[in-house]
PDB file of N, CA and C in Angstrom:
ATOM      1  N   MET A 417     -15.790   3.095 -10.216  1.00 96.00           N
ATOM      2  CA  MET A 417     -16.398   1.895 -10.378  1.00 96.00           C
ATOM      3  C   MET A 417     -15.712   1.143 -11.423  1.00 96.00           C
ATOM      4  N   LEU A 418     -15.419  -0.093 -11.185  1.00 97.00           N
ATOM      5  CA  LEU A 418     -15.039  -0.752 -12.372  1.00 97.00           C
ATOM      6  C   LEU A 418     -15.633  -2.386 -12.778  1.00 97.00           C
ATOM      7  N   LEU A 419     -15.618  -2.279 -14.265  1.00 96.00           N
ATOM      8  CA  LEU A 419     -16.685  -3.237 -14.719  1.00 96.00           C
ATOM      9  C   LEU A 419     -16.086  -4.091 -15.701  1.00 96.00           C
ATOM     10  N   ARG A 420     -16.477  -4.877 -15.782  1.00 96.00           N
ATOM     11  CA  ARG A 420     -15.755  -6.192 -16.533  1.00 96.00           C
ATOM     12  C   ARG A 420     -17.109  -7.060 -17.040  1.00 96.00           C
ATOM     13  N   ILE A 421     -16.851  -6.967 -18.726  1.00 94.00           N
ATOM     14  CA  ILE A 421     -18.061  -8.162 -19.155  1.00 94.00           C
ATOM     15  C   ILE A 421     -17.523  -9.299 -19.852  1.00 94.00           C
ATOM     16  N   HIS A 422     -18.055 -10.377 -19.131  1.00 93.00           N
ATOM     17  CA  HIS A 422     -17.401 -11.817 -19.762  1.00 93.00           C
ATOM     18  C   HIS A 422     -18.523 -12.117 -20.472  1.00 93.00           C
ATOM     19  N   ARG A 423     -18.171 -13.121 -21.547  1.00 88.00           N
ATOM     20  CA  ARG A 423     -19.173 -14.088 -22.056  1.00 88.00           C
ATOM     21  C   ARG A 423     -19.206 -15.596 -22.036  1.00 88.00           C
ATOM     22  N   SER A 424     -20.658 -16.331 -21.181  1.00 79.00           N
ATOM     23  CA  SER A 424     -20.666 -17.564 -20.783  1.00 79.00           C
ATOM     24  C   SER A 424     -19.992 -18.190 -22.343  1.00 79.00           C
ATOM     25  N   ALA A 425     -20.269 -19.880 -22.085  1.00 82.00           N
ATOM     26  CA  ALA A 425     -19.711 -20.707 -23.167  1.00 82.00           C
ATOM     27  C   ALA A 425     -21.580 -20.131 -23.952  1.00 82.00           C
ATOM     28  N   GLU A 426     -22.628 -19.618 -23.509  1.00 81.00           N
ATOM     29  CA  GLU A 426     -23.791 -19.808 -23.796  1.00 81.00           C
ATOM     30  C   GLU A 426     -24.447 -18.429 -24.739  1.00 81.00           C
ATOM     31  N   ASN A 427     -22.975 -17.389 -24.345  1.00 82.00           N
ATOM     32  CA  ASN A 427     -22.582 -16.007 -25.107  1.00 82.00           C
ATOM     33  C   ASN A 427     -24.026 -15.303 -24.333  1.00 82.00           C
ATOM     34  N   ARG A 428     -23.656 -15.757 -23.057  1.00 83.00           N
ATOM     35  CA  ARG A 428     -24.734 -14.688 -22.138  1.00 83.00           C
ATOM     36  C   ARG A 428     -23.329 -13.800 -21.383  1.00 83.00           C
ATOM     37  N   GLU A 429     -23.868 -12.676 -21.251  1.00 87.00           N
ATOM     38  CA  GLU A 429     -22.839 -11.574 -20.526  1.00 87.00           C
ATOM     39  C   GLU A 429     -22.962 -12.229 -18.944  1.00 87.00           C
ATOM     40  N   VAL A 430     -21.850 -12.232 -18.775  1.00 92.00           N
ATOM     41  CA  VAL A 430     -21.443 -11.972 -17.041  1.00 92.00           C
ATOM     42  C   VAL A 430     -20.527 -10.744 -16.711  1.00 92.00           C
ATOM     43  N   ILE A 431     -21.332 -10.104 -16.125  1.00 95.00           N
ATOM     44  CA  ILE A 431     -20.681  -8.667 -15.590  1.00 95.00           C
ATOM     45  C   ILE A 431     -19.949  -8.732 -13.999  1.00 95.00           C
ATOM     46  N   GLY A 432     -19.165  -8.404 -13.943  1.00 97.00           N
ATOM     47  CA  GLY A 432     -18.423  -8.437 -12.858  1.00 97.00           C
ATOM     48  C   GLY A 432     -18.436  -6.511 -12.381  1.00 97.00           C
ATOM     49  N   LEU A 433     -19.072  -6.071 -11.410  1.00 97.00           N
ATOM     50  CA  LEU A 433     -19.067  -4.834 -10.853  1.00 97.00           C
ATOM     51  C   LEU A 433     -18.731  -4.329  -9.743  1.00 97.00           C
ATOM     52  N   CYS A 434     -17.682  -3.522  -9.317  1.00 98.00           N
ATOM     53  CA  CYS A 434     -17.045  -3.359  -7.708  1.00 98.00           C
ATOM     54  C   CYS A 434     -16.474  -2.176  -7.868  1.00 98.00           C
ATOM     55  N   ASP A 435     -16.747  -1.292  -6.638  1.00 98.00           N
ATOM     56  CA  ASP A 435     -16.075  -0.099  -6.073  1.00 98.00           C
ATOM     57  C   ASP A 435     -14.589  -0.444  -6.613  1.00 98.00           C
ATOM     58  N   ARG A 436     -13.809   0.612  -6.968  1.00 97.00           N
ATOM     59  CA  ARG A 436     -12.767   0.572  -7.644  1.00 97.00           C
ATOM     60  C   ARG A 436     -11.847   0.649  -6.473  1.00 97.00           C
ATOM     61  N   GLU A 437     -12.016   1.049  -5.456  1.00 97.00           N
ATOM     62  CA  GLU A 437     -11.119   0.469  -4.189  1.00 97.00           C
ATOM     63  C   GLU A 437     -10.635  -0.498  -3.433  1.00 97.00           C
ATOM     64  N   LEU A 438     -11.864  -1.542  -3.541  1.00 98.00           N
ATOM     65  CA  LEU A 438     -11.599  -3.040  -3.513  1.00 98.00           C
ATOM     66  C   LEU A 438     -11.014  -3.629  -4.065  1.00 98.00           C
ATOM     67  N   ILE A 439     -10.186  -3.260  -5.317  1.00 97.00           N
ATOM     68  CA  ILE A 439      -9.417  -4.047  -6.198  1.00 97.00           C
ATOM     69  C   ILE A 439      -8.291  -4.597  -5.608  1.00 97.00           C
ATOM     70  N   GLY A 440      -8.145  -6.008  -5.666  1.00 97.00           N
ATOM     71  CA  GLY A 440      -6.775  -6.627  -4.961  1.00 97.00           C
ATOM     72  C   GLY A 440      -7.067  -6.463  -3.610  1.00 97.00           C
ATOM     73  N   LYS A 441      -8.044  -6.869  -2.768  1.00 97.00           N
ATOM     74  CA  LYS A 441      -8.131  -6.977  -1.809  1.00 97.00           C
ATOM     75  C   LYS A 441      -9.158  -7.964  -1.783  1.00 97.00           C
ATOM     76  N   THR A 442      -8.737  -8.943  -0.514  1.00 97.00           N
ATOM     77  CA  THR A 442     -10.080  -9.833   0.019  1.00 97.00           C
ATOM     78  C   THR A 442     -10.600  -9.902   0.871  1.00 97.00           C
ATOM     79  N   PHE A 443     -11.971 -10.240   0.947  1.00 97.00           N
ATOM     80  CA  PHE A 443     -12.968 -10.073   2.182  1.00 97.00           C
ATOM     81  C   PHE A 443     -13.400 -11.359   3.064  1.00 97.00           C
ATOM     82  N   THR A 444     -13.702 -11.363   3.753  1.00 96.00           N
ATOM     83  CA  THR A 444     -13.725 -12.578   4.666  1.00 96.00           C
ATOM     84  C   THR A 444     -15.367 -12.531   5.809  1.00 96.00           C
ATOM     85  N   GLU A 445     -16.138 -13.359   5.392  1.00 93.00           N
ATOM     86  CA  GLU A 445     -17.138 -13.189   6.146  1.00 93.00           C
ATOM     87  C   GLU A 445     -17.436 -14.697   6.471  1.00 93.00           C
ATOM     88  N   GLY A 446     -17.143 -15.100   8.212  1.00 92.00           N
ATOM     89  CA  GLY A 446     -17.363 -16.706   8.130  1.00 92.00           C
ATOM     90  C   GLY A 446     -17.270 -17.455   7.225  1.00 92.00           C
ATOM     91  N   GLU A 447     -17.598 -18.533   6.408  1.00 92.00           N
ATOM     92  CA  GLU A 447     -17.501 -19.313   5.548  1.00 92.00           C
ATOM     93  C   GLU A 447     -17.306 -18.872   4.186  1.00 92.00           C
ATOM     94  N   ILE A 448     -17.532 -17.457   3.651  1.00 91.00           N
ATOM     95  CA  ILE A 448     -17.374 -16.830   2.937  1.00 91.00           C
ATOM     96  C   ILE A 448     -16.084 -15.823   2.462  1.00 91.00           C
ATOM     97  N   SER A 449     -15.779 -15.857   1.448  1.00 94.00           N
ATOM     98  CA  SER A 449     -13.975 -15.296   1.072  1.00 94.00           C
ATOM     99  C   SER A 449     -14.513 -15.100  -0.142  1.00 94.00           C
ATOM    100  N   ILE A 450     -14.595 -13.390  -0.463  1.00 93.00           N
ATOM    101  CA  ILE A 450     -14.132 -12.657  -2.003  1.00 93.00           C
ATOM    102  C   ILE A 450     -12.817 -12.322  -2.250  1.00 93.00           C
ATOM    103  N   SER A 451     -12.470 -12.465  -3.131  1.00 95.00           N
ATOM    104  CA  SER A 451     -10.879 -11.545  -3.907  1.00 95.00           C
ATOM    105  C   SER A 451     -11.676 -10.944  -4.899  1.00 95.00           C
ATOM    106  N   VAL A 452     -11.450  -9.583  -4.471  1.00 97.00           N
ATOM    107  CA  VAL A 452     -12.186  -8.732  -5.909  1.00 97.00           C
ATOM    108  C   VAL A 452     -10.188  -8.491  -6.642  1.00 97.00           C
ATOM    109  N   SER A 453     -10.761  -9.244  -8.058  1.00 97.00           N
ATOM    110  CA  SER A 453      -9.782  -9.499  -8.325  1.00 97.00           C
ATOM    111  C   SER A 453      -9.764  -9.061  -9.483  1.00 97.00           C
ATOM    112  N   GLU A 454      -8.695  -8.263 -10.140  1.00 96.00           N
ATOM    113  CA  GLU A 454      -8.856  -7.463 -11.478  1.00 96.00           C
ATOM    114  C   GLU A 454      -9.107  -8.376 -12.869  1.00 96.00           C
ATOM    115  N   ALA A 455      -8.893 -10.128 -12.837  1.00 96.00           N
ATOM    116  CA  ALA A 455      -8.944 -10.759 -13.387  1.00 96.00           C
ATOM    117  C   ALA A 455     -10.550 -10.954 -13.732  1.00 96.00           C
ATOM    118  N   PHE A 456     -11.747 -10.701 -12.737  1.00 96.00           N
ATOM    119  CA  PHE A 456     -13.107 -10.848 -12.639  1.00 96.00           C
ATOM    120  C   PHE A 456     -14.006  -9.417 -12.613  1.00 96.00           C
ATOM    121  N   PHE A 457     -13.416  -8.621 -12.268  1.00 97.00           N
ATOM    122  CA  PHE A 457     -13.951  -7.323 -11.958  1.00 97.00           C
ATOM    123  C   PHE A 457     -13.193  -6.407 -12.801  1.00 97.00           C
ATOM    124  N   GLY A 458     -12.360  -6.620 -13.445  1.00 95.00           N
ATOM    125  CA  GLY A 458     -11.460  -5.671 -14.553  1.00 95.00           C
ATOM    126  C   GLY A 458     -10.931  -4.748 -14.086  1.00 95.00           C
ATOM    127  N   ASN A 459     -10.082  -3.732 -14.726  1.00 94.00           N
ATOM    128  CA  ASN A 459      -9.766  -2.231 -14.188  1.00 94.00           C
ATOM    129  C   ASN A 459     -10.282  -1.468 -15.401  1.00 94.00           C
ATOM    130  N   GLN A 460     -11.026  -1.435 -16.030  1.00 89.00           N
ATOM    131  CA  GLN A 460     -12.011  -0.405 -16.869  1.00 89.00           C
ATOM    132  C   GLN A 460     -13.291   0.369 -15.798  1.00 89.00           C
ATOM    133  N   GLN A 461     -12.120   2.145 -15.901  1.00 94.00           N
ATOM    134  CA  GLN A 461     -13.242   2.606 -14.896  1.00 94.00           C
ATOM    135  C   GLN A 461     -14.524   3.363 -15.597  1.00 94.00           C
ATOM    136  N   VAL A 462     -16.017   3.403 -14.948  1.00 95.00           N
ATOM    137  CA  VAL A 462     -17.264   3.341 -16.009  1.00 95.00           C
ATOM    138  C   VAL A 462     -17.501   4.392 -15.093  1.00 95.00           C
ATOM    139  N   THR A 463     -18.471   5.198 -16.152  1.00 95.00           N
ATOM    140  CA  THR A 463     -19.625   6.055 -15.634  1.00 95.00           C
ATOM    141  C   THR A 463     -20.656   5.747 -14.951  1.00 95.00           C
ATOM    142  N   GLU A 464     -21.418   6.007 -14.059  1.00 93.00           N
ATOM    143  CA  GLU A 464     -22.733   5.670 -13.498  1.00 93.00           C
ATOM    144  C   GLU A 464     -23.864   5.489 -14.772  1.00 93.00           C
ATOM    145  N   GLU A 465     -24.107   6.430 -15.998  1.00 94.00           N
ATOM    146  CA  GLU A 465     -24.412   6.017 -16.338  1.00 94.00           C
ATOM    147  C   GLU A 465     -24.207   4.786 -17.535  1.00 94.00           C
ATOM    148  N   GLU A 466     -22.845   4.505 -17.649  1.00 94.00           N
ATOM    149  CA  GLU A 466     -22.519   3.036 -18.257  1.00 94.00           C
ATOM    150  C   GLU A 466     -23.417   2.345 -17.735  1.00 94.00           C
ATOM    151  N   VAL A 467     -22.919   2.318 -16.220  1.00 94.00           N
ATOM    152  CA  VAL A 467     -22.959   1.189 -15.529  1.00 94.00           C
ATOM    153  C   VAL A 467     -24.472   0.770 -15.370  1.00 94.00           C
ATOM    154  N   VAL A 468     -25.499   1.787 -15.174  1.00 93.00           N
ATOM    155  CA  VAL A 468     -26.736   1.610 -15.649  1.00 93.00           C
ATOM    156  C   VAL A 468     -27.285   1.301 -16.976  1.00 93.00           C
ATOM    157  N   ARG A 469     -26.575   1.367 -18.255  1.00 93.00           N
ATOM    158  CA  ARG A 469     -27.264   0.877 -19.339  1.00 93.00           C
ATOM    159  C   ARG A 469     -26.950  -0.294 -19.410  1.00 93.00           C
ATOM    160  N   ILE A 470     -25.406  -0.943 -19.021  1.00 91.00           N
ATOM    161  CA  ILE A 470     -24.893  -2.546 -19.159  1.00 91.00           C
ATOM    162  C   ILE A 470     -25.751  -2.978 -18.184  1.00 91.00           C
ATOM    163  N   LEU A 471     -26.245  -2.476 -17.069  1.00 90.00           N
ATOM    164  CA  LEU A 471     -27.192  -3.337 -16.352  1.00 90.00           C
ATOM    165  C   LEU A 471     -28.358  -3.985 -16.751  1.00 90.00           C
ATOM    166  N   MET A 472     -28.982  -2.740 -16.985  1.00 89.00           N
ATOM    167  CA  MET A 472     -30.554  -3.172 -17.306  1.00 89.00           C
ATOM    168  C   MET A 472     -30.714  -3.963 -18.308  1.00 89.00           C
ATOM    169  N   ASP A 473     -29.718  -4.117 -19.362  1.00 86.00           N
ATOM    170  CA  ASP A 473     -29.385  -5.853 -20.198  1.00 86.00           C
ATOM    171  C   ASP A 473     -28.847  -7.165 -19.846  1.00 86.00           C
ATOM    172  N   ALA A 474     -27.928  -6.937 -19.083  1.00 87.00           N
ATOM    173  CA  ALA A 474     -27.478  -8.026 -18.450  1.00 87.00           C
ATOM    174  C   ALA A 474     -27.839  -8.966 -17.947  1.00 87.00           C
ATOM    175  N   ASP A 475     -27.353 -10.160 -18.198  1.00 85.00           N
ATOM    176  CA  ASP A 475     -28.190 -11.704 -17.448  1.00 85.00           C
ATOM    177  C   ASP A 475     -27.592 -12.320 -16.408  1.00 85.00           C
ATOM    178  N   ASN A 476     -26.306 -11.992 -16.090  1.00 92.00           N
ATOM    179  CA  ASN A 476     -25.679 -12.220 -14.660  1.00 92.00           C
ATOM    180  C   ASN A 476     -24.618 -11.187 -14.185  1.00 92.00           C
ATOM    181  N   VAL A 477     -24.895 -10.512 -13.041  1.00 95.00           N
ATOM    182  CA  VAL A 477     -24.095  -9.587 -12.782  1.00 95.00           C
ATOM    183  C   VAL A 477     -23.826  -9.871 -11.083  1.00 95.00           C
ATOM    184  N   THR A 478     -22.753  -9.650 -11.301  1.00 96.00           N
ATOM    185  CA  THR A 478     -22.233  -9.572  -9.615  1.00 96.00           C
ATOM    186  C   THR A 478     -21.611  -8.314  -9.130  1.00 96.00           C
ATOM    187  N   ILE A 479     -21.777  -7.830  -8.258  1.00 97.00           N
ATOM    188  CA  ILE A 479     -21.866  -6.591  -7.797  1.00 97.00           C
ATOM    189  C   ILE A 479     -21.487  -6.537  -6.604  1.00 97.00           C
ATOM    190  N   PHE A 480     -20.211  -5.848  -6.352  1.00 97.00           N
ATOM    191  CA  PHE A 480     -19.326  -5.759  -4.429  1.00 97.00           C
ATOM    192  C   PHE A 480     -18.985  -4.386  -4.246  1.00 97.00           C
ATOM    193  N   GLY A 481     -19.566  -3.718  -3.319  1.00 97.00           N
ATOM    194  CA  GLY A 481     -19.209  -2.027  -2.885  1.00 97.00           C
ATOM    195  C   GLY A 481     -20.900  -1.179  -2.406  1.00 97.00           C
ATOM    196  N   GLU A 482     -20.434  -0.507  -1.614  1.00 97.00           N
ATOM    197  CA  GLU A 482     -21.157   0.338  -1.423  1.00 97.00           C
ATOM    198  C   GLU A 482     -22.053   1.348  -2.751  1.00 97.00           C
ATOM    199  N   ARG A 483     -21.139   1.843  -3.540  1.00 97.00           N
ATOM    200  CA  ARG A 483     -21.345   2.909  -4.298  1.00 97.00           C
ATOM    201  C   ARG A 483     -21.846   2.116  -5.525  1.00 97.00           C
ATOM    202  N   CYS A 484     -21.568   0.678  -5.824  1.00 96.00           N
ATOM    203  CA  CYS A 484     -22.263  -0.031  -6.715  1.00 96.00           C
ATOM    204  C   CYS A 484     -23.620  -0.556  -6.165  1.00 96.00           C
ATOM    205  N   PHE A 485     -23.634  -1.132  -5.351  1.00 97.00           N
ATOM    206  CA  PHE A 485     -24.715  -1.387  -5.007  1.00 97.00           C
ATOM    207  C   PHE A 485     -26.146  -0.334  -4.843  1.00 97.00           C
ATOM    208  N   ALA A 486     -25.696   0.642  -4.111  1.00 97.00           N
ATOM    209  CA  ALA A 486     -26.673   1.984  -3.848  1.00 97.00           C
ATOM    210  C   ALA A 486     -27.233   2.299  -5.448  1.00 97.00           C
ATOM    211  N   LEU A 487     -26.331   2.047  -6.290  1.00 96.00           N
ATOM    212  CA  LEU A 487     -26.749   2.877  -7.684  1.00 96.00           C
ATOM    213  C   LEU A 487     -27.417   1.849  -8.289  1.00 96.00           C
ATOM    214  N   ALA A 488     -27.351   0.372  -7.899  1.00 95.00           N
ATOM    215  CA  ALA A 488     -28.417  -0.836  -8.478  1.00 95.00           C
ATOM    216  C   ALA A 488     -29.776  -0.647  -7.683  1.00 95.00           C
ATOM    217  N   VAL A 489     -29.812  -0.249  -6.584  1.00 96.00           N
ATOM    218  CA  VAL A 489     -30.679   0.181  -5.543  1.00 96.00           C
ATOM    219  C   VAL A 489     -31.431   0.948  -6.035  1.00 96.00           C
ATOM    220  N   PHE A 490     -31.225   2.179  -6.538  1.00 95.00           N
ATOM    221  CA  PHE A 490     -31.526   3.729  -6.913  1.00 95.00           C
ATOM    222  C   PHE A 490     -32.213   2.817  -8.295  1.00 95.00           C
ATOM    223  N   HIS A 491     -31.257   2.219  -8.942  1.00 93.00           N
ATOM    224  CA  HIS A 491     -32.290   2.425 -10.486  1.00 93.00           C
ATOM    225  C   HIS A 491     -33.191   0.867 -10.434  1.00 93.00           C
ATOM    226  N   GLY A 492     -33.590   0.818  -9.266  1.00 92.00           N
ATOM    227  CA  GLY A 492     -34.697  -0.545  -8.936  1.00 92.00           C
ATOM    228  C   GLY A 492     -33.944  -1.768  -9.681  1.00 92.00           C
ATOM    229  N   LEU A 493     -32.489  -1.981  -9.552  1.00 91.00           N
ATOM    230  CA  LEU A 493     -32.342  -3.003 -10.258  1.00 91.00           C
ATOM    231  C   LEU A 493     -31.986  -4.277  -8.948  1.00 91.00           C
ATOM    232  N   LEU A 494     -32.173  -3.701  -7.860  1.00 93.00           N
ATOM    233  CA  LEU A 494     -31.850  -4.466  -6.632  1.00 93.00           C
ATOM    234  C   LEU A 494     -32.928  -3.602  -5.710  1.00 93.00           C
ATOM    235  N   GLU A 495     -33.308  -4.959  -4.606  1.00 94.00           N
ATOM    236  CA  GLU A 495     -34.047  -4.310  -3.053  1.00 94.00           C
ATOM    237  C   GLU A 495     -33.125  -3.324  -2.197  1.00 94.00           C
ATOM    238  N   PRO A 496     -33.293  -2.567  -1.694  1.00 93.00           N
ATOM    239  CA  PRO A 496     -32.113  -2.099  -0.372  1.00 93.00           C
ATOM    240  C   PRO A 496     -32.046  -3.313   0.355  1.00 93.00           C
ATOM    241  N   GLY A 497     -32.509  -4.287   0.825  1.00 91.00           N
ATOM    242  CA  GLY A 497     -31.821  -5.332   1.570  1.00 91.00           C
ATOM    243  C   GLY A 497     -31.582  -6.427   0.647  1.00 91.00           C
ATOM    244  N   SER A 498     -31.355  -6.818   0.036  1.00 93.00           N
ATOM    245  CA  SER A 498     -31.042  -8.083  -0.759  1.00 93.00           C
ATOM    246  C   SER A 498     -29.557  -7.724  -0.915  1.00 93.00           C
ATOM    247  N   CYS A 499     -28.747  -7.274   0.069  1.00 94.00           N
ATOM    248  CA  CYS A 499     -27.341  -8.076  -0.150  1.00 94.00           C
ATOM    249  C   CYS A 499     -26.635  -8.828   0.874  1.00 94.00           C
ATOM    250  N   ARG A 500     -25.657  -9.400   0.967  1.00 95.00           N
ATOM    251  CA  ARG A 500     -25.446 -10.058   2.085  1.00 95.00           C
ATOM    252  C   ARG A 500     -24.263  -9.200   2.430  1.00 95.00           C
ATOM    253  N   LEU A 501     -23.811  -8.866   3.798  1.00 96.00           N
ATOM    254  CA  LEU A 501     -22.454  -7.950   3.836  1.00 96.00           C
ATOM    255  C   LEU A 501     -21.238  -9.030   4.342  1.00 96.00           C
ATOM    256  N   ILE A 502     -20.015  -8.460   3.955  1.00 97.00           N
ATOM    257  CA  ILE A 502     -19.301  -9.439   4.002  1.00 97.00           C
ATOM    258  C   ILE A 502     -18.077  -8.774   4.383  1.00 97.00           C
ATOM    259  N   GLU A 503     -17.495  -8.470   5.702  1.00 97.00           N
ATOM    260  CA  GLU A 503     -17.254  -7.497   6.213  1.00 97.00           C
ATOM    261  C   GLU A 503     -17.562  -5.650   6.210  1.00 97.00           C
ATOM    262  N   GLY A 504     -18.655  -5.792   6.166  1.00 96.00           N
ATOM    263  CA  GLY A 504     -19.245  -4.650   5.817  1.00 96.00           C
ATOM    264  C   GLY A 504     -19.662  -3.966   4.854  1.00 96.00           C
ATOM    265  N   ILE A 505     -19.272  -4.686   3.601  1.00 97.00           N
ATOM    266  CA  ILE A 505     -19.835  -4.469   2.470  1.00 97.00           C
ATOM    267  C   ILE A 505     -20.415  -4.987   1.889  1.00 97.00           C
ATOM    268  N   PRO A 506     -21.529  -4.319   1.054  1.00 97.00           N
ATOM    269  CA  PRO A 506     -22.726  -5.518   0.110  1.00 97.00           C
ATOM    270  C   PRO A 506     -21.918  -5.697  -0.808  1.00 97.00           C
ATOM    271  N   TYR A 507     -22.573  -6.921  -1.016  1.00 96.00           N
ATOM    272  CA  TYR A 507     -22.465  -7.911  -2.240  1.00 96.00           C
ATOM    273  C   TYR A 507     -23.777  -8.823  -2.419  1.00 96.00           C
ATOM    274  N   SER A 508     -23.661  -8.291  -4.030  1.00 96.00           N
ATOM    275  CA  SER A 508     -24.968  -9.399  -4.189  1.00 96.00           C
ATOM    276  C   SER A 508     -25.110  -9.357  -5.917  1.00 96.00           C
ATOM    277  N   THR A 509     -26.027 -10.352  -6.316  1.00 93.00           N
ATOM    278  CA  THR A 509     -25.869 -10.868  -7.638  1.00 93.00           C
ATOM    279  C   THR A 509     -27.140 -10.208  -7.960  1.00 93.00           C
ATOM    280  N   ILE A 510     -27.161 -10.470  -9.189  1.00 92.00           N
ATOM    281  CA  ILE A 510     -28.244 -10.488 -10.042  1.00 92.00           C
ATOM    282  C   ILE A 510     -28.470 -11.758 -11.613  1.00 92.00           C
ATOM    283  N   ILE A 511     -29.602 -12.457 -11.415  1.00 90.00           N
ATOM    284  CA  ILE A 511     -29.519 -13.266 -12.043  1.00 90.00           C
ATOM    285  C   ILE A 511     -31.118 -13.128 -13.085  1.00 90.00           C
ATOM    286  N   ARG A 512     -30.296 -13.214 -14.358  1.00 84.00           N
ATOM    287  CA  ARG A 512     -31.701 -13.307 -15.105  1.00 84.00           C
ATOM    288  C   ARG A 512     -31.737 -14.500 -15.771  1.00 84.00           C
ATOM    289  N   LEU A 513     -32.911 -15.016 -16.145  1.00 75.00           N
ATOM    290  CA  LEU A 513     -33.249 -16.532 -16.596  1.00 75.00           C
ATOM    291  C   LEU A 513     -33.821 -16.204 -17.679  1.00 75.00           C
TER     292      LEU A 513
END
């Protein structure tokens, strides 16, 4: 899994999390197109423990990939059906206000 932490203008964290093998690819489903770029999702490989720790406190998370989505569901951060499939790959966001 790859993870990158961005800071918004309001100093809130915006997290990009994806399955490693998806980086550098573009996926399209209807009018939606997702480019899984290193600029957003990063190149820092992280452990499941690190991901869970970071996601528990994150304000805004974009998740792309089967393993990342399954991990978020397992830890109660997302519901099993709360994703959109883009070319069969789960895509979801978490936004905490």
